[in-house]
Amino acid sequence: MLRTPFTDEGLTCHSLTSEPLCAVGLPGLWGKGGFSDEALTLQALAGLPLVYYRRFELLLQGEFRRAGLPLEPFCVVDDARTALGWAAAGVAVALVPQRAAAEFCQGTALVLHPLDAAGLLTRITVASRRSAPQSAAAKALAAVLCGSTCQ
């Protein structure tokens, strides 16, 4: 199982679910408190101190470029939890997958906003090498995770 983005060359891939990247920060950065389903545009993020997981860097650069906006990160980190830690410290706004954000934010003062940018969706994917035989256990797991579409 992999989360996009990743290089799919030589792989057979089946997406299980998709979720948006979210902006996560303390209420003072947003000017209001509590959780919100209100989606944020990239324009709303321009000028905020941003921290994000390195694996999303090219994805974010492309979306900001298409929107004609600069992407000037406060920090680029090597995992989503570190980005969320910076957000919890009130230093920056973390850009992370929605599920990771929702789990981390429970019981905290952090505010979560999905991003309103179609290109900033990430997917959980079942992947296998095209050239490698699959074991019976791998086939059974794939069948449980994605049904007949993984056959």
mmCIF file with all atom_site columns, C-alpha atoms in Angstrom:
data_model
loop_
_atom_site.group_PDB
_atom_site.id
_atom_site.type_symbol
_atom_site.label_atom_id
_atom_site.label_alt_id
_atom_site.label_comp_id
_atom_site.label_asym_id
_atom_site.label_entity_id
_atom_site.label_seq_id
_atom_site.pdbx_PDB_ins_code
_atom_site.Cartn_x
_atom_site.Cartn_y
_atom_site.Cartn_z
_atom_site.occupancy
_atom_site.B_iso_or_equiv
_atom_site.pdbx_formal_charge
_atom_site.auth_seq_id
_atom_site.auth_comp_id
_atom_site.auth_asym_id
_atom_site.auth_atom_id
_atom_site.pdbx_PDB_model_num
ATOM 1   C CA . MET A 1 1   ? 0.000   0.000   0.000   1.00 0.00 ? 1   MET A CA 1
ATOM 2   C CA . LEU A 1 2   ? 1.302   3.391   -1.009  1.00 0.00 ? 2   LEU A CA 1
ATOM 3   C CA . ARG A 1 3   ? 0.131   6.988   -0.811  1.00 0.00 ? 3   ARG A CA 1
ATOM 4   C CA . THR A 1 4   ? 0.430   9.151   -3.894  1.00 0.00 ? 4   THR A CA 1
ATOM 5   C CA . PRO A 1 5   ? 2.456   10.795  -5.192  1.00 0.00 ? 5   PRO A CA 1
ATOM 6   C CA . PHE A 1 6   ? 4.874   8.035   -6.150  1.00 0.00 ? 6   PHE A CA 1
ATOM 7   C CA . THR A 1 7   ? 6.435   6.812   -9.385  1.00 0.00 ? 7   THR A CA 1
ATOM 8   C CA . ASP A 1 8   ? 4.186   4.080   -10.757 1.00 0.00 ? 8   ASP A CA 1
ATOM 9   C CA . GLU A 1 9   ? 6.545   2.872   -13.480 1.00 0.00 ? 9   GLU A CA 1
ATOM 10  C CA . GLY A 1 10  ? 6.539   -0.922  -13.555 1.00 0.00 ? 10  GLY A CA 1
ATOM 11  C CA . LEU A 1 11  ? 3.645   -1.157  -11.098 1.00 0.00 ? 11  LEU A CA 1
ATOM 12  C CA . THR A 1 12  ? 0.042   -2.265  -11.349 1.00 0.00 ? 12  THR A CA 1
ATOM 13  C CA . CYS A 1 13  ? -1.932  0.163   -9.179  1.00 0.00 ? 13  CYS A CA 1
ATOM 14  C CA . HIS A 1 14  ? -5.467  0.178   -7.797  1.00 0.00 ? 14  HIS A CA 1
ATOM 15  C CA . SER A 1 15  ? -6.665  3.246   -5.885  1.00 0.00 ? 15  SER A CA 1
ATOM 16  C CA . LEU A 1 16  ? -8.648  2.509   -2.741  1.00 0.00 ? 16  LEU A CA 1
ATOM 17  C CA . THR A 1 17  ? -9.602  5.980   -1.582  1.00 0.00 ? 17  THR A CA 1
ATOM 18  C CA . SER A 1 18  ? -8.706  9.595   -2.159  1.00 0.00 ? 18  SER A CA 1
ATOM 19  C CA . GLU A 1 19  ? -8.552  12.501  0.228   1.00 0.00 ? 19  GLU A CA 1
ATOM 20  C CA . PRO A 1 20  ? -7.615  16.164  -0.046  1.00 0.00 ? 20  PRO A CA 1
ATOM 21  C CA . LEU A 1 21  ? -4.582  17.751  1.451   1.00 0.00 ? 21  LEU A CA 1
ATOM 22  C CA . CYS A 1 22  ? -5.588  19.970  4.362   1.00 0.00 ? 22  CYS A CA 1
ATOM 23  C CA . ALA A 1 23  ? -4.219  23.094  5.961   1.00 0.00 ? 23  ALA A CA 1
ATOM 24  C CA . VAL A 1 24  ? -3.802  22.718  9.723   1.00 0.00 ? 24  VAL A CA 1
ATOM 25  C CA . GLY A 1 25  ? -2.924  25.475  12.165  1.00 0.00 ? 25  GLY A CA 1
ATOM 26  C CA . LEU A 1 26  ? -3.773  27.140  15.441  1.00 0.00 ? 26  LEU A CA 1
ATOM 27  C CA . PRO A 1 27  ? -6.806  29.463  15.483  1.00 0.00 ? 27  PRO A CA 1
ATOM 28  C CA . GLY A 1 28  ? -4.676  32.619  15.624  1.00 0.00 ? 28  GLY A CA 1
ATOM 29  C CA . LEU A 1 29  ? -3.356  31.903  12.140  1.00 0.00 ? 29  LEU A CA 1
ATOM 30  C CA . TRP A 1 30  ? -6.894  31.728  10.749  1.00 0.00 ? 30  TRP A CA 1
ATOM 31  C CA . GLY A 1 31  ? -8.615  34.388  12.797  1.00 0.00 ? 31  GLY A CA 1
ATOM 32  C CA . LYS A 1 32  ? -11.258 31.957  14.098  1.00 0.00 ? 32  LYS A CA 1
ATOM 33  C CA . GLY A 1 33  ? -11.395 28.873  16.277  1.00 0.00 ? 33  GLY A CA 1
ATOM 34  C CA . GLY A 1 34  ? -12.662 25.322  16.054  1.00 0.00 ? 34  GLY A CA 1
ATOM 35  C CA . PHE A 1 35  ? -12.732 22.762  13.299  1.00 0.00 ? 35  PHE A CA 1
ATOM 36  C CA . SER A 1 36  ? -14.217 23.773  9.987   1.00 0.00 ? 36  SER A CA 1
ATOM 37  C CA . ASP A 1 37  ? -15.331 22.096  6.798   1.00 0.00 ? 37  ASP A CA 1
ATOM 38  C CA . GLU A 1 38  ? -14.704 25.360  4.979   1.00 0.00 ? 38  GLU A CA 1
ATOM 39  C CA . ALA A 1 39  ? -12.285 24.661  2.144   1.00 0.00 ? 39  ALA A CA 1
ATOM 40  C CA . LEU A 1 40  ? -9.367  27.030  1.694   1.00 0.00 ? 40  LEU A CA 1
ATOM 41  C CA . THR A 1 41  ? -8.097  28.230  -1.646  1.00 0.00 ? 41  THR A CA 1
ATOM 42  C CA . LEU A 1 42  ? -4.424  28.425  -2.455  1.00 0.00 ? 42  LEU A CA 1
ATOM 43  C CA . GLN A 1 43  ? -4.818  32.223  -2.468  1.00 0.00 ? 43  GLN A CA 1
ATOM 44  C CA . ALA A 1 44  ? -5.816  32.048  1.216   1.00 0.00 ? 44  ALA A CA 1
ATOM 45  C CA . LEU A 1 45  ? -2.542  30.241  1.963   1.00 0.00 ? 45  LEU A CA 1
ATOM 46  C CA . ALA A 1 46  ? -0.323  32.707  0.120   1.00 0.00 ? 46  ALA A CA 1
ATOM 47  C CA . GLY A 1 47  ? 1.791   34.590  2.618   1.00 0.00 ? 47  GLY A CA 1
ATOM 48  C CA . LEU A 1 48  ? 1.216   32.151  5.490   1.00 0.00 ? 48  LEU A CA 1
ATOM 49  C CA . PRO A 1 49  ? 4.182   30.244  6.939   1.00 0.00 ? 49  PRO A CA 1
ATOM 50  C CA . LEU A 1 50  ? 3.740   26.784  5.401   1.00 0.00 ? 50  LEU A CA 1
ATOM 51  C CA . VAL A 1 51  ? 5.310   23.484  6.394   1.00 0.00 ? 51  VAL A CA 1
ATOM 52  C CA . TYR A 1 52  ? 4.769   20.290  4.433   1.00 0.00 ? 52  TYR A CA 1
ATOM 53  C CA . TYR A 1 53  ? 6.011   16.776  3.871   1.00 0.00 ? 53  TYR A CA 1
ATOM 54  C CA . ARG A 1 54  ? 8.731   16.642  1.199   1.00 0.00 ? 54  ARG A CA 1
ATOM 55  C CA . ARG A 1 55  ? 6.869   13.980  -0.813  1.00 0.00 ? 55  ARG A CA 1
ATOM 56  C CA . PHE A 1 56  ? 4.183   16.600  -1.626  1.00 0.00 ? 56  PHE A CA 1
ATOM 57  C CA . GLU A 1 57  ? 6.640   19.300  -2.697  1.00 0.00 ? 57  GLU A CA 1
ATOM 58  C CA . LEU A 1 58  ? 6.383   18.836  -6.488  1.00 0.00 ? 58  LEU A CA 1
ATOM 59  C CA . LEU A 1 59  ? 2.603   18.483  -6.253  1.00 0.00 ? 59  LEU A CA 1
ATOM 60  C CA . LEU A 1 60  ? 2.316   21.735  -4.267  1.00 0.00 ? 60  LEU A CA 1
ATOM 61  C CA . GLN A 1 61  ? 4.792   23.585  -6.489  1.00 0.00 ? 61  GLN A CA 1
ATOM 62  C CA . GLY A 1 62  ? 2.782   22.636  -9.575  1.00 0.00 ? 62  GLY A CA 1
ATOM 63  C CA . GLU A 1 63  ? -0.560  23.711  -8.102  1.00 0.00 ? 63  GLU A CA 1
ATOM 64  C CA . PHE A 1 64  ? 0.776   27.012  -6.785  1.00 0.00 ? 64  PHE A CA 1
ATOM 65  C CA . ARG A 1 65  ? 2.468   27.687  -10.150 1.00 0.00 ? 65  ARG A CA 1
ATOM 66  C CA . ARG A 1 66  ? -0.791  26.969  -12.031 1.00 0.00 ? 66  ARG A CA 1
ATOM 67  C CA . ALA A 1 67  ? -2.568  29.402  -9.704  1.00 0.00 ? 67  ALA A CA 1
ATOM 68  C CA . GLY A 1 68  ? 0.110   32.037  -10.359 1.00 0.00 ? 68  GLY A CA 1
ATOM 69  C CA . LEU A 1 69  ? 1.107   32.091  -6.691  1.00 0.00 ? 69  LEU A CA 1
ATOM 70  C CA . PRO A 1 70  ? 4.504   31.797  -5.035  1.00 0.00 ? 70  PRO A CA 1
ATOM 71  C CA . LEU A 1 71  ? 5.140   28.819  -2.795  1.00 0.00 ? 71  LEU A CA 1
ATOM 72  C CA . GLU A 1 72  ? 7.580   29.926  -0.116  1.00 0.00 ? 72  GLU A CA 1
ATOM 73  C CA . PRO A 1 73  ? 7.655   27.258  2.593   1.00 0.00 ? 73  PRO A CA 1
ATOM 74  C CA . PHE A 1 74  ? 8.676   27.997  6.148   1.00 0.00 ? 74  PHE A CA 1
ATOM 75  C CA . CYS A 1 75  ? 9.996   24.434  6.309   1.00 0.00 ? 75  CYS A CA 1
ATOM 76  C CA . VAL A 1 76  ? 9.944   21.214  4.268   1.00 0.00 ? 76  VAL A CA 1
ATOM 77  C CA . VAL A 1 77  ? 9.984   18.101  6.471   1.00 0.00 ? 77  VAL A CA 1
ATOM 78  C CA . ASP A 1 78  ? 10.307  14.353  6.023   1.00 0.00 ? 78  ASP A CA 1
ATOM 79  C CA . ASP A 1 79  ? 6.965   13.210  7.439   1.00 0.00 ? 79  ASP A CA 1
ATOM 80  C CA . ALA A 1 80  ? 3.440   14.476  8.060   1.00 0.00 ? 80  ALA A CA 1
ATOM 81  C CA . ARG A 1 81  ? 3.669   14.192  11.863  1.00 0.00 ? 81  ARG A CA 1
ATOM 82  C CA . THR A 1 82  ? 6.621   16.580  11.955  1.00 0.00 ? 82  THR A CA 1
ATOM 83  C CA . ALA A 1 83  ? 4.654   19.086  9.865   1.00 0.00 ? 83  ALA A CA 1
ATOM 84  C CA . LEU A 1 84  ? 1.728   18.727  12.272  1.00 0.00 ? 84  LEU A CA 1
ATOM 85  C CA . GLY A 1 85  ? 4.094   19.231  15.205  1.00 0.00 ? 85  GLY A CA 1
ATOM 86  C CA . TRP A 1 86  ? 5.168   22.584  13.762  1.00 0.00 ? 86  TRP A CA 1
ATOM 87  C CA . ALA A 1 87  ? 1.491   23.509  13.394  1.00 0.00 ? 87  ALA A CA 1
ATOM 88  C CA . ALA A 1 88  ? 0.733   22.473  16.992  1.00 0.00 ? 88  ALA A CA 1
ATOM 89  C CA . ALA A 1 89  ? 3.614   24.673  18.165  1.00 0.00 ? 89  ALA A CA 1
ATOM 90  C CA . GLY A 1 90  ? 1.965   27.632  16.411  1.00 0.00 ? 90  GLY A CA 1
ATOM 91  C CA . VAL A 1 91  ? 4.932   28.209  14.133  1.00 0.00 ? 91  VAL A CA 1
ATOM 92  C CA . ALA A 1 92  ? 3.377   27.374  10.758  1.00 0.00 ? 92  ALA A CA 1
ATOM 93  C CA . VAL A 1 93  ? 0.419   25.978  8.835   1.00 0.00 ? 93  VAL A CA 1
ATOM 94  C CA . ALA A 1 94  ? 0.892   22.290  7.989   1.00 0.00 ? 94  ALA A CA 1
ATOM 95  C CA . LEU A 1 95  ? -0.243  20.930  4.611   1.00 0.00 ? 95  LEU A CA 1
ATOM 96  C CA . VAL A 1 96  ? -0.988  17.228  5.137   1.00 0.00 ? 96  VAL A CA 1
ATOM 97  C CA . PRO A 1 97  ? -3.480  14.525  4.055   1.00 0.00 ? 97  PRO A CA 1
ATOM 98  C CA . GLN A 1 98  ? -6.916  14.886  5.635   1.00 0.00 ? 98  GLN A CA 1
ATOM 99  C CA . ARG A 1 99  ? -6.879  11.567  7.515   1.00 0.00 ? 99  ARG A CA 1
ATOM 100 C CA . ALA A 1 100 ? -3.514  12.290  9.157   1.00 0.00 ? 100 ALA A CA 1
ATOM 101 C CA . ALA A 1 101 ? -4.712  15.771  10.075  1.00 0.00 ? 101 ALA A CA 1
ATOM 102 C CA . ALA A 1 102 ? -8.022  14.611  11.550  1.00 0.00 ? 102 ALA A CA 1
ATOM 103 C CA . GLU A 1 103 ? -6.362  11.967  13.733  1.00 0.00 ? 103 GLU A CA 1
ATOM 104 C CA . PHE A 1 104 ? -3.659  14.337  14.969  1.00 0.00 ? 104 PHE A CA 1
ATOM 105 C CA . CYS A 1 105 ? -6.055  17.243  15.625  1.00 0.00 ? 105 CYS A CA 1
ATOM 106 C CA . GLN A 1 106 ? -8.474  15.369  17.885  1.00 0.00 ? 106 GLN A CA 1
ATOM 107 C CA . GLY A 1 107 ? -8.419  16.917  21.330  1.00 0.00 ? 107 GLY A CA 1
ATOM 108 C CA . THR A 1 108 ? -6.201  19.841  20.271  1.00 0.00 ? 108 THR A CA 1
ATOM 109 C CA . ALA A 1 109 ? -6.843  23.493  19.467  1.00 0.00 ? 109 ALA A CA 1
ATOM 110 C CA . LEU A 1 110 ? -5.745  22.961  15.858  1.00 0.00 ? 110 LEU A CA 1
ATOM 111 C CA . VAL A 1 111 ? -8.074  24.006  13.045  1.00 0.00 ? 111 VAL A CA 1
ATOM 112 C CA . LEU A 1 112 ? -8.334  21.820  9.930   1.00 0.00 ? 112 LEU A CA 1
ATOM 113 C CA . HIS A 1 113 ? -9.376  23.134  6.501   1.00 0.00 ? 113 HIS A CA 1
ATOM 114 C CA . PRO A 1 114 ? -9.493  20.958  3.358   1.00 0.00 ? 114 PRO A CA 1
ATOM 115 C CA . LEU A 1 115 ? -7.776  22.626  0.400   1.00 0.00 ? 115 LEU A CA 1
ATOM 116 C CA . ASP A 1 116 ? -9.959  23.651  -2.511  1.00 0.00 ? 116 ASP A CA 1
ATOM 117 C CA . ALA A 1 117 ? -7.627  22.500  -5.282  1.00 0.00 ? 117 ALA A CA 1
ATOM 118 C CA . ALA A 1 118 ? -8.547  19.481  -7.399  1.00 0.00 ? 118 ALA A CA 1
ATOM 119 C CA . GLY A 1 119 ? -4.881  18.720  -8.060  1.00 0.00 ? 119 GLY A CA 1
ATOM 120 C CA . LEU A 1 120 ? -4.142  18.371  -4.352  1.00 0.00 ? 120 LEU A CA 1
ATOM 121 C CA . LEU A 1 121 ? -5.827  15.038  -3.801  1.00 0.00 ? 121 LEU A CA 1
ATOM 122 C CA . THR A 1 122 ? -3.793  12.132  -2.517  1.00 0.00 ? 122 THR A CA 1
ATOM 123 C CA . ARG A 1 123 ? -4.768  8.476   -2.904  1.00 0.00 ? 123 ARG A CA 1
ATOM 124 C CA . ILE A 1 124 ? -4.135  5.302   -0.967  1.00 0.00 ? 124 ILE A CA 1
ATOM 125 C CA . THR A 1 125 ? -3.156  2.728   -3.574  1.00 0.00 ? 125 THR A CA 1
ATOM 126 C CA . VAL A 1 126 ? -2.557  -1.009  -3.651  1.00 0.00 ? 126 VAL A CA 1
ATOM 127 C CA . ALA A 1 127 ? 0.461   -1.572  -5.879  1.00 0.00 ? 127 ALA A CA 1
ATOM 128 C CA . SER A 1 128 ? 2.368   -4.593  -7.097  1.00 0.00 ? 128 SER A CA 1
ATOM 129 C CA . ARG A 1 129 ? 5.257   -5.062  -9.488  1.00 0.00 ? 129 ARG A CA 1
ATOM 130 C CA . ARG A 1 130 ? 4.065   -6.051  -12.947 1.00 0.00 ? 130 ARG A CA 1
ATOM 131 C CA . SER A 1 131 ? 7.078   -8.301  -13.464 1.00 0.00 ? 131 SER A CA 1
ATOM 132 C CA . ALA A 1 132 ? 6.893   -10.122 -10.126 1.00 0.00 ? 132 ALA A CA 1
ATOM 133 C CA . PRO A 1 133 ? 4.624   -13.045 -9.314  1.00 0.00 ? 133 PRO A CA 1
ATOM 134 C CA . GLN A 1 134 ? 2.221   -12.454 -6.431  1.00 0.00 ? 134 GLN A CA 1
ATOM 135 C CA . SER A 1 135 ? 2.032   -14.854 -3.533  1.00 0.00 ? 135 SER A CA 1
ATOM 136 C CA . ALA A 1 136 ? -1.314  -16.316 -2.517  1.00 0.00 ? 136 ALA A CA 1
ATOM 137 C CA . ALA A 1 137 ? -1.213  -14.147 0.623   1.00 0.00 ? 137 ALA A CA 1
ATOM 138 C CA . ALA A 1 138 ? -0.634  -10.970 -1.420  1.00 0.00 ? 138 ALA A CA 1
ATOM 139 C CA . LYS A 1 139 ? -3.514  -11.872 -3.749  1.00 0.00 ? 139 LYS A CA 1
ATOM 140 C CA . ALA A 1 140 ? -5.797  -12.543 -0.770  1.00 0.00 ? 140 ALA A CA 1
ATOM 141 C CA . LEU A 1 141 ? -4.892  -9.214  0.842   1.00 0.00 ? 141 LEU A CA 1
ATOM 142 C CA . ALA A 1 142 ? -5.496  -7.353  -2.421  1.00 0.00 ? 142 ALA A CA 1
ATOM 143 C CA . ALA A 1 143 ? -8.880  -9.068  -2.786  1.00 0.00 ? 143 ALA A CA 1
ATOM 144 C CA . VAL A 1 144 ? -9.885  -7.975  0.720   1.00 0.00 ? 144 VAL A CA 1
ATOM 145 C CA . LEU A 1 145 ? -8.699  -4.398  0.166   1.00 0.00 ? 145 LEU A CA 1
ATOM 146 C CA . CYS A 1 146 ? -10.035 -3.720  -3.301  1.00 0.00 ? 146 CYS A CA 1
ATOM 147 C CA . GLY A 1 147 ? -12.211 -6.655  -4.326  1.00 0.00 ? 147 GLY A CA 1
ATOM 148 C CA . SER A 1 148 ? -12.179 -8.017  -7.833  1.00 0.00 ? 148 SER A CA 1
ATOM 149 C CA . THR A 1 149 ? -10.609 -4.844  -9.293  1.00 0.00 ? 149 THR A CA 1
ATOM 150 C CA . CYS A 1 150 ? -7.162  -6.009  -8.112  1.00 0.00 ? 150 CYS A CA 1
ATOM 151 C CA . GLN A 1 151 ? -7.267  -9.321  -9.974  1.00 0.00 ? 151 GLN A CA 1
#
